[in-house]
Amino acid sequence: MEGSKLKHFATSPIGRKVFTGVTGLGLTLFALAHMAGNLLYFSSDPNAYNKYGHKLAELGILLYIIEIGLVAFFVYHIFLGISIYLGKRKARPQNYEKYASAGKPSRQTLASRSMIITGLILFAFLILHILSFKYGPSVSDGYVVTVDGEEIRDLKRLMDEKFSTPLYAFGYPAVMILLAVHLRHGIWSAFQSLGATNPRLSPIIYTAGGIVAILLAIGFLVLPLSIYFSGGAA
Amino acid sequence: MTINVRVWRQDGPEDRGRFENHVVTDANPHMSFLELLDVMNEQLIGEGKEPIEFDHDCREGICGSCGVVINGTAHGPKQRTASCQLHMRDYSDGDTIVVEPWRASALPVIKDLVVDRTAFDRIMGAGGYVSVATGGAPDANALPVPKEDVDAAFDYATCIGCGACVAACPNSSASLFTGAKIAHLSLLPQGEAERTRRVVAMVDQMAEEGFGDCSNHAECEAVCPKGISISAIARMRREYVKAMVVGDS
Ligand code: FES
């Protein structure tokens, strides 16, 4: 696709949805990988989590490339979400006095109606989350552990400390529930945006999307809660 | 039976509009919803007031002109039923019915409950047709089409252009309307020649008209009096992507 055509496509109602779906699914895959990585915390090897963090950091330039890609996905996904929201406001300047969904086969839910709100909260959370962990105290601040004769960042200690405070221990799970709400509509919607035409398949995708959303949230929220309730030190 | 009607009143496109409350005392369960409005209008005329404007033609669910939002749902509470096919037997004595026009900047109110749907005509004009030199009628079955394709194309072709999809969509998107025509013609050999050009032109026109983007709420399918599946929208997307990536438009 040459430049002008790509622009035509990207700014069209179809292109906007396709890119929202592609970036959304990409971010969902990232979240799944992140969640799986977190579960290493529960590994029998007490250093498994720190080793994993260290491995990621060792990727060097490759990690930067992945991070830039992630930032691009996030930024574009958010940009599209906001522009779709503003477009919808413009398309109906005056609301109905009374509005009621017609029910099934409508997929309109609290989740589908609140994508902009859950999305923006998740974005705010993401910034705080990166500041507290990625750019939180590191080796130079004494968060160090020696593994196989090598001094690496003790990320686990940071987690134990953060999640011993009620704000983190309960704030994180609350946001993860919002993530599930966002993905309840998001995953299914992405497939629909990418052209899932089979009406027989669509209920299966809808259900599967919901299950993935819930499992993802549970996978994330067990960690802060278990740290908090086990007294912060594993 | 007595029905309270709370109805939108707007003198013209520029008027801000307001609600009016009317009581129809001699409604009966056999009346259609439009007949209720007729009785209410006779009442208004009797009182020397201006009747409420509403669109209607066939009164049997095939012309697509009668759509209004009834108690918050486009075409009222019954699925696969146009406003004109709704009957007062679905209501009880003393009920209040709130009646509003479609609300979307692309389908502006002309007067009261009547909206301007020429945006739909322009989307159709952009490509919702097949250009053929019409000669003599071809032999039946001279052009074989798989049964599944015909069935699906026929389902998509049942759109009556009422605009309920736009009215019910939280985003005021016209994706189901536009997608239904694109999906219909994309499944038939007659649509093949203009397939690429059609989808791009129609989607662009839809955007041009100021309809919102689709967020896959699927509310449109639920209110469509013909029950057209949102698979039409997914098919439109596929067609559009294909046209952009490989097409020659
Ligand atoms: S009046 Fe024709 S569809 Fe209702």
XYZ file of C-alpha atoms and ligand atoms in Angstrom:
487
model
C 0.000 0.000 0.000
C 1.527 3.314 -0.938
C 1.404 6.340 1.356
C -1.742 8.109 0.261
C -3.674 4.851 0.153
C -2.453 3.870 3.609
C -3.624 7.226 4.909
C -6.967 6.773 3.183
C -7.336 3.370 4.790
C -6.100 4.396 8.236
C -8.481 7.335 8.470
C -11.516 5.444 7.139
C -14.140 4.084 9.555
C -12.983 0.572 8.655
C -9.282 1.293 9.011
C -9.780 2.920 12.394
C -11.546 -0.182 13.674
C -9.041 -2.579 12.124
C -6.162 -0.730 13.766
C -8.007 -0.475 17.075
C -8.508 -4.232 16.907
C -4.960 -5.086 15.859
C -3.364 -2.857 18.505
C -5.878 -4.076 21.090
C -5.144 -7.731 20.410
C -1.419 -7.013 20.417
C -1.729 -5.351 23.816
C -3.823 -8.255 25.072
C -1.073 -10.678 24.051
C 1.428 -8.479 25.849
C -0.755 -8.493 28.958
C -0.994 -12.289 28.810
C 2.779 -12.596 28.564
C 3.222 -10.109 31.404
C 0.758 -12.018 33.538
C 2.502 -15.327 32.843
C 5.822 -13.721 33.783
C 4.378 -12.446 37.056
C 3.315 -15.927 38.032
C 7.022 -16.846 38.242
C 6.801 -15.097 41.589
C 5.129 -18.215 42.891
C 7.892 -20.459 41.586
C 9.622 -22.750 44.089
C 12.891 -21.087 43.150
C 12.823 -17.901 45.241
C 14.946 -16.125 42.652
C 12.941 -17.152 39.623
C 11.208 -13.822 39.392
C 14.357 -11.766 39.678
C 16.116 -13.979 37.169
C 13.278 -13.441 34.741
C 13.454 -9.682 35.211
C 17.170 -9.796 34.719
C 16.834 -11.836 31.525
C 14.489 -9.221 30.123
C 16.856 -6.409 31.032
C 19.690 -8.327 29.369
C 17.863 -8.244 26.059
C 19.350 -4.774 25.690
C 18.578 -3.226 22.351
C 15.935 -5.838 21.616
C 14.081 -4.815 24.767
C 14.131 -1.202 23.614
C 12.672 -2.217 20.293
C 9.906 -4.184 22.037
C 9.240 -1.247 24.348
C 9.043 1.237 21.514
C 6.645 -1.108 19.741
C 4.500 -1.359 22.861
C 4.445 2.388 23.339
C 3.433 2.798 19.695
C 0.621 0.253 20.125
C -0.615 1.943 23.291
C -0.464 5.439 21.867
C -2.210 4.497 18.645
C -4.849 2.430 20.422
C -5.600 5.307 22.786
C -5.577 7.863 19.992
C -8.086 5.808 17.997
C -10.261 5.180 21.029
C -10.469 8.868 21.821
C -11.136 9.818 18.206
C -13.935 7.233 17.944
C -15.387 8.599 21.168
C -15.244 12.212 19.945
C -16.746 11.157 16.615
C -19.655 9.511 18.348
C -20.297 12.622 20.431
C -20.428 14.649 17.233
C -22.654 12.125 15.504
C -25.342 12.469 18.204
C -25.278 15.949 19.704
C -28.616 15.433 21.403
C -29.275 12.301 23.397
C -32.509 10.403 23.787
C -34.609 11.219 26.793
C -35.140 7.524 27.184
C -32.803 4.868 25.833
C -33.150 1.124 26.232
C -31.265 -1.706 24.590
C -33.429 -4.099 22.607
C -31.655 -7.027 24.290
C -30.151 -10.042 22.581
C -28.605 -10.309 19.972
C -27.322 -6.921 21.106
C -23.903 -7.099 22.721
C -24.380 -3.754 24.366
C -23.253 -3.972 27.979
C -21.872 -1.725 30.651
C -18.479 -2.938 29.415
C -19.102 -1.948 25.804
C -20.451 1.457 26.783
C -17.611 2.316 29.106
C -14.596 1.473 26.935
C -13.435 5.087 26.943
C -13.637 5.322 30.745
C -12.046 1.962 31.544
C -9.465 2.659 28.842
C -8.450 6.023 30.252
C -8.245 4.655 33.804
C -6.057 1.799 32.561
C -3.830 4.325 30.838
C -3.424 6.419 33.980
C -2.714 3.234 35.909
C -0.131 2.168 33.351
C 1.863 5.357 33.832
C 1.837 5.026 37.624
C 2.689 1.354 37.335
C 5.712 1.972 35.107
C 6.925 4.745 37.397
C 6.672 2.593 40.507
C 8.208 -0.541 39.093
C 10.217 -0.072 35.928
C 11.587 3.249 37.136
C 11.324 2.378 40.809
C 14.249 1.716 43.171
C 16.895 -0.465 41.595
C 20.393 -1.858 42.149
C 21.862 1.536 43.003
C 19.247 1.956 45.727
C 20.241 -1.296 47.328
C 17.553 -3.481 45.789
C 20.094 -6.088 44.966
C 20.294 -9.816 45.209
C 23.137 -12.106 44.245
C 22.199 -14.917 41.941
C 24.828 -17.310 40.587
C 27.531 -14.894 41.660
C 25.937 -12.012 39.808
C 24.333 -8.973 41.409
C 20.934 -8.363 39.901
C 17.997 -6.113 40.682
C 15.794 -7.340 43.512
C 12.464 -6.645 41.939
C 10.803 -9.142 44.198
C 11.643 -7.076 47.265
C 10.119 -4.035 45.616
C 6.938 -5.999 44.934
C 6.805 -7.307 48.476
C 7.119 -3.786 49.806
C 4.648 -2.174 47.458
C 1.996 -4.806 47.866
C 2.263 -4.738 51.640
C 0.542 -1.383 51.514
C -3.237 -1.496 51.198
C -3.253 1.132 48.443
C -1.229 -1.071 46.094
C -2.583 -4.371 47.354
C -6.195 -3.401 46.666
C -5.738 -0.663 44.077
C -4.011 -3.027 41.657
C -6.701 -5.715 41.779
C -9.388 -3.059 41.368
C -7.735 -1.834 38.187
C -7.338 -5.422 36.988
C -11.080 -5.872 37.326
C -11.484 -2.837 35.083
C -9.055 -4.465 32.666
C -11.331 -7.500 32.564
C -14.315 -5.248 31.933
C -12.452 -3.515 29.106
C -11.447 -6.808 27.518
C -14.882 -8.335 28.004
C -15.975 -6.191 25.099
C -12.551 -5.551 23.606
C -11.435 -9.032 22.619
C -14.691 -9.945 20.950
C -14.937 -6.556 19.319
C -11.432 -6.859 17.868
C -12.336 -10.086 16.105
C -15.487 -8.490 14.765
C -13.452 -5.512 13.546
C -11.073 -7.847 11.791
C -13.883 -9.393 9.827
C -15.191 -12.423 11.725
C -18.211 -12.923 9.496
C -19.521 -16.261 10.610
C -22.626 -15.682 12.733
C -22.287 -19.182 14.195
C -18.753 -18.481 15.364
C -19.451 -15.110 16.888
C -21.090 -16.367 20.128
C -18.087 -18.648 20.648
C -15.676 -15.747 20.185
C -17.794 -13.649 22.526
C -17.727 -16.263 25.274
C -14.048 -17.050 24.778
C -13.222 -13.327 24.917
C -14.975 -13.076 28.266
C -13.152 -16.093 29.661
C -9.749 -14.796 28.573
C -10.569 -11.400 30.102
C -11.468 -12.962 33.447
C -8.507 -15.359 33.532
C -6.152 -12.536 32.690
C -7.467 -10.382 35.515
C -7.300 -13.263 38.001
C -3.757 -14.076 36.901
C -2.761 -10.512 37.661
C -4.643 -9.887 40.869
C -3.643 -13.020 42.795
C -0.145 -11.659 43.152
C -0.792 -8.406 45.047
C -3.461 -10.032 47.177
C -1.356 -13.013 48.142
C 1.605 -10.794 48.998
C -0.584 -8.595 51.150
C -2.250 -11.432 53.002
C 0.939 -13.404 53.501
C 2.447 -10.427 55.265
C 4.551 -9.110 52.458
C 7.508 -11.410 52.738
C 7.520 -14.637 50.806
C -57.758 1.923 27.014
C -55.976 5.147 27.951
C -52.450 5.751 26.751
C -50.267 8.681 27.751
C -48.104 9.791 24.888
C -45.016 11.834 25.569
C -43.946 12.933 22.138
C -41.179 15.023 20.614
C -42.303 18.219 18.998
C -39.975 20.249 16.801
C -41.255 22.954 14.496
C -38.410 22.717 11.999
C -34.762 21.758 11.532
C -33.594 24.889 13.364
C -36.044 24.644 16.253
C -34.636 23.338 19.523
C -37.630 21.094 20.069
C -39.446 19.974 23.213
C -41.626 17.192 24.576
C -45.395 17.361 24.713
C -47.651 15.153 26.795
C -50.971 13.982 25.405
C -53.566 11.587 26.718
C -55.363 9.320 24.268
C -58.451 7.996 26.035
C -60.056 6.011 23.233
C -57.145 3.772 22.295
C -57.878 0.079 21.897
C -55.675 -3.023 21.850
C -56.296 -3.713 18.162
C -54.822 -0.434 17.073
C -51.390 -0.301 15.577
C -48.963 2.156 17.069
C -49.362 4.460 14.059
C -53.133 4.336 14.484
C -52.629 5.521 18.039
C -50.755 8.502 16.623
C -53.571 8.997 14.085
C -56.153 9.111 16.877
C -53.981 11.474 18.857
C -53.633 13.738 15.813
C -57.400 13.780 15.231
C -57.735 14.815 18.835
C -55.176 17.599 18.310
C -56.887 18.794 15.151
C -60.195 18.824 17.031
C -58.594 21.062 19.625
C -57.399 23.384 16.857
C -53.776 22.327 17.365
C -51.240 21.207 14.830
C -50.942 17.431 14.456
C -47.652 15.641 15.108
C -45.779 14.902 11.889
C -44.630 11.339 11.421
C -43.503 9.372 8.380
C -45.401 6.340 7.177
C -46.370 4.717 3.923
C -46.905 0.970 3.683
C -47.896 0.358 7.308
C -46.804 -3.241 6.902
C -43.107 -3.155 7.595
C -41.737 -2.998 4.075
C -41.158 0.640 3.159
C -38.972 1.663 6.076
C -40.428 5.118 6.543
C -42.167 4.849 9.921
C -39.249 4.414 12.308
C -39.337 6.232 15.617
C -37.824 5.541 19.009
C -40.499 4.145 21.301
C -39.693 4.083 25.004
C -36.031 4.253 24.207
C -35.885 1.480 21.629
C -35.908 2.005 17.871
C -39.189 0.617 16.487
C -40.336 -0.213 19.995
C -40.047 -3.253 22.217
C -40.714 -6.059 19.735
C -37.819 -7.383 17.721
C -38.041 -7.759 13.960
C -41.017 -5.438 14.022
C -41.253 -1.999 12.469
C -43.041 0.805 14.349
C -46.076 0.337 12.092
C -46.336 -3.355 13.020
C -46.413 -2.684 16.725
C -49.849 -2.974 18.311
C -51.399 -1.486 21.385
C -52.115 -4.973 22.734
C -48.482 -4.928 23.824
C -49.333 -2.107 26.223
C -51.635 -1.841 29.200
C -54.216 0.707 30.132
C -52.570 3.802 31.602
C -49.112 3.185 30.128
C -46.937 6.085 29.085
C -45.166 5.826 25.764
C -42.247 8.131 25.031
C -41.886 8.771 21.304
C -38.755 10.382 19.896
C -37.334 10.795 16.404
C -34.092 9.121 15.323
C -31.341 11.211 16.839
C -28.204 11.521 14.724
C -26.596 14.566 13.181
C -26.486 12.700 9.852
C -30.266 12.124 10.000
C -31.474 15.561 11.095
C -35.042 16.165 12.214
C -37.167 17.923 9.621
C -40.244 18.250 11.798
C -41.486 16.468 14.942
C -40.766 12.779 14.330
C -39.743 13.080 10.690
C -36.046 12.874 9.894
C -34.117 13.543 6.715
C -32.686 10.246 5.482
C -31.123 11.521 2.258
C -27.704 10.647 3.706
C -28.741 7.029 3.040
C -29.588 7.906 -0.557
C -26.158 9.417 -1.038
C -24.478 6.295 0.366
C -26.528 4.199 -2.055
C -25.740 6.618 -4.869
C -22.038 6.128 -4.203
C -22.191 2.462 -5.188
C -25.162 0.545 -3.846
C -26.228 -0.653 -7.263
C -25.117 -2.749 -10.202
C -24.463 -1.042 -13.530
C -25.830 -3.247 -16.261
C -27.015 -2.700 -19.779
C -30.447 -4.228 -19.500
C -31.164 -6.347 -22.527
C -33.714 -9.096 -22.734
C -34.378 -11.122 -19.603
C -31.751 -13.882 -19.324
C -32.778 -17.531 -19.095
C -33.540 -18.702 -15.621
C -30.526 -20.387 -14.007
C -28.230 -19.148 -16.768
C -26.063 -17.690 -14.012
C -25.453 -20.316 -11.339
C -25.023 -19.000 -7.778
C -24.399 -21.284 -4.792
C -27.472 -21.708 -2.599
C -25.714 -20.512 0.594
C -24.596 -17.341 -1.157
C -28.052 -16.619 -2.479
C -29.580 -17.136 0.953
C -27.047 -14.882 2.659
C -27.315 -12.242 -0.071
C -31.065 -12.305 0.251
C -30.877 -11.825 4.024
C -28.670 -8.784 3.543
C -30.909 -7.486 0.772
C -33.938 -7.316 3.070
C -32.785 -3.928 4.426
C -35.612 -1.422 4.121
C -33.407 1.593 4.836
C -35.406 2.649 7.894
C -32.416 3.939 9.852
C -33.125 2.066 13.095
C -29.525 0.819 13.099
C -28.255 4.386 13.253
C -30.889 5.432 15.774
C -30.129 2.611 18.206
C -26.359 2.667 17.825
C -24.709 4.435 20.768
C -22.299 5.861 18.185
C -24.906 6.678 15.505
C -23.041 4.493 13.061
C -24.543 3.551 9.707
C -22.386 0.448 9.421
C -25.234 -2.061 9.318
C -27.096 -0.154 6.608
C -23.979 0.303 4.476
C -22.618 -3.154 5.252
C -25.879 -4.863 4.315
C -25.782 -3.523 0.771
C -22.071 -4.181 0.336
C -22.421 -7.701 1.721
C -25.463 -8.374 -0.459
C -23.746 -7.396 -3.699
C -20.390 -8.917 -2.752
C -22.015 -12.362 -2.678
C -23.529 -12.230 -6.133
C -21.839 -12.490 -9.542
C -23.728 -9.399 -10.692
C -21.915 -7.361 -8.077
C -18.493 -8.653 -8.973
C -17.453 -6.102 -11.616
C -17.826 -3.095 -9.337
C -16.976 -4.888 -6.116
C -13.776 -3.000 -5.303
C -14.947 0.421 -6.329
C -18.297 -0.013 -4.581
C -17.039 -0.778 -1.088
C -14.537 2.071 -1.059
C -17.002 4.622 -2.432
C -19.818 3.620 -0.080
C -17.650 3.515 3.045
C -16.118 6.875 2.171
C -19.558 8.371 1.634
C -20.732 6.941 4.960
C -17.820 8.678 6.703
C -18.495 11.858 4.756
C -22.064 12.011 6.042
C -20.882 12.235 9.630
C -22.088 8.924 11.005
C -20.076 7.677 13.975
C -17.703 4.717 13.948
C -18.967 1.271 14.817
C -17.944 -0.034 18.239
C -19.459 -3.494 17.771
C -22.242 -3.016 20.298
C -24.464 -5.020 17.899
C -27.464 -3.011 19.033
C -28.293 -2.463 15.348
C -28.920 -6.150 14.773
C -31.285 -6.244 17.747
C -33.438 -3.374 16.493
C -33.306 -4.124 12.764
C -36.880 -4.890 11.713
C -35.420 -7.424 9.282
C -32.943 -8.858 11.795
C -29.938 -8.309 9.547
C -26.849 -9.805 11.169
C -23.802 -7.719 12.035
C -21.897 -10.251 9.953
C -22.764 -7.754 7.196
C -20.477 -5.268 8.934
C -17.672 -7.791 9.248
C -18.096 -8.623 5.559
C -17.959 -4.932 4.654
C -14.695 -4.663 6.584
C -13.208 -7.628 4.774
C -14.273 -6.199 1.444
C -12.803 -2.829 2.317
C -9.476 -4.256 3.468
C -9.304 -6.427 0.374
C -10.101 -3.477 -1.881
C -7.443 -1.354 -0.223
C -4.736 -3.982 -0.132
C -5.173 -5.658 -3.494
C -7.832 -3.580 -5.230
C -7.272 -0.989 -7.910
C -9.531 1.805 -6.761
S -44.868 2.337 7.352
Fe -43.703 1.206 5.921
S -42.358 0.124 7.223
Fe -43.666 1.086 8.623
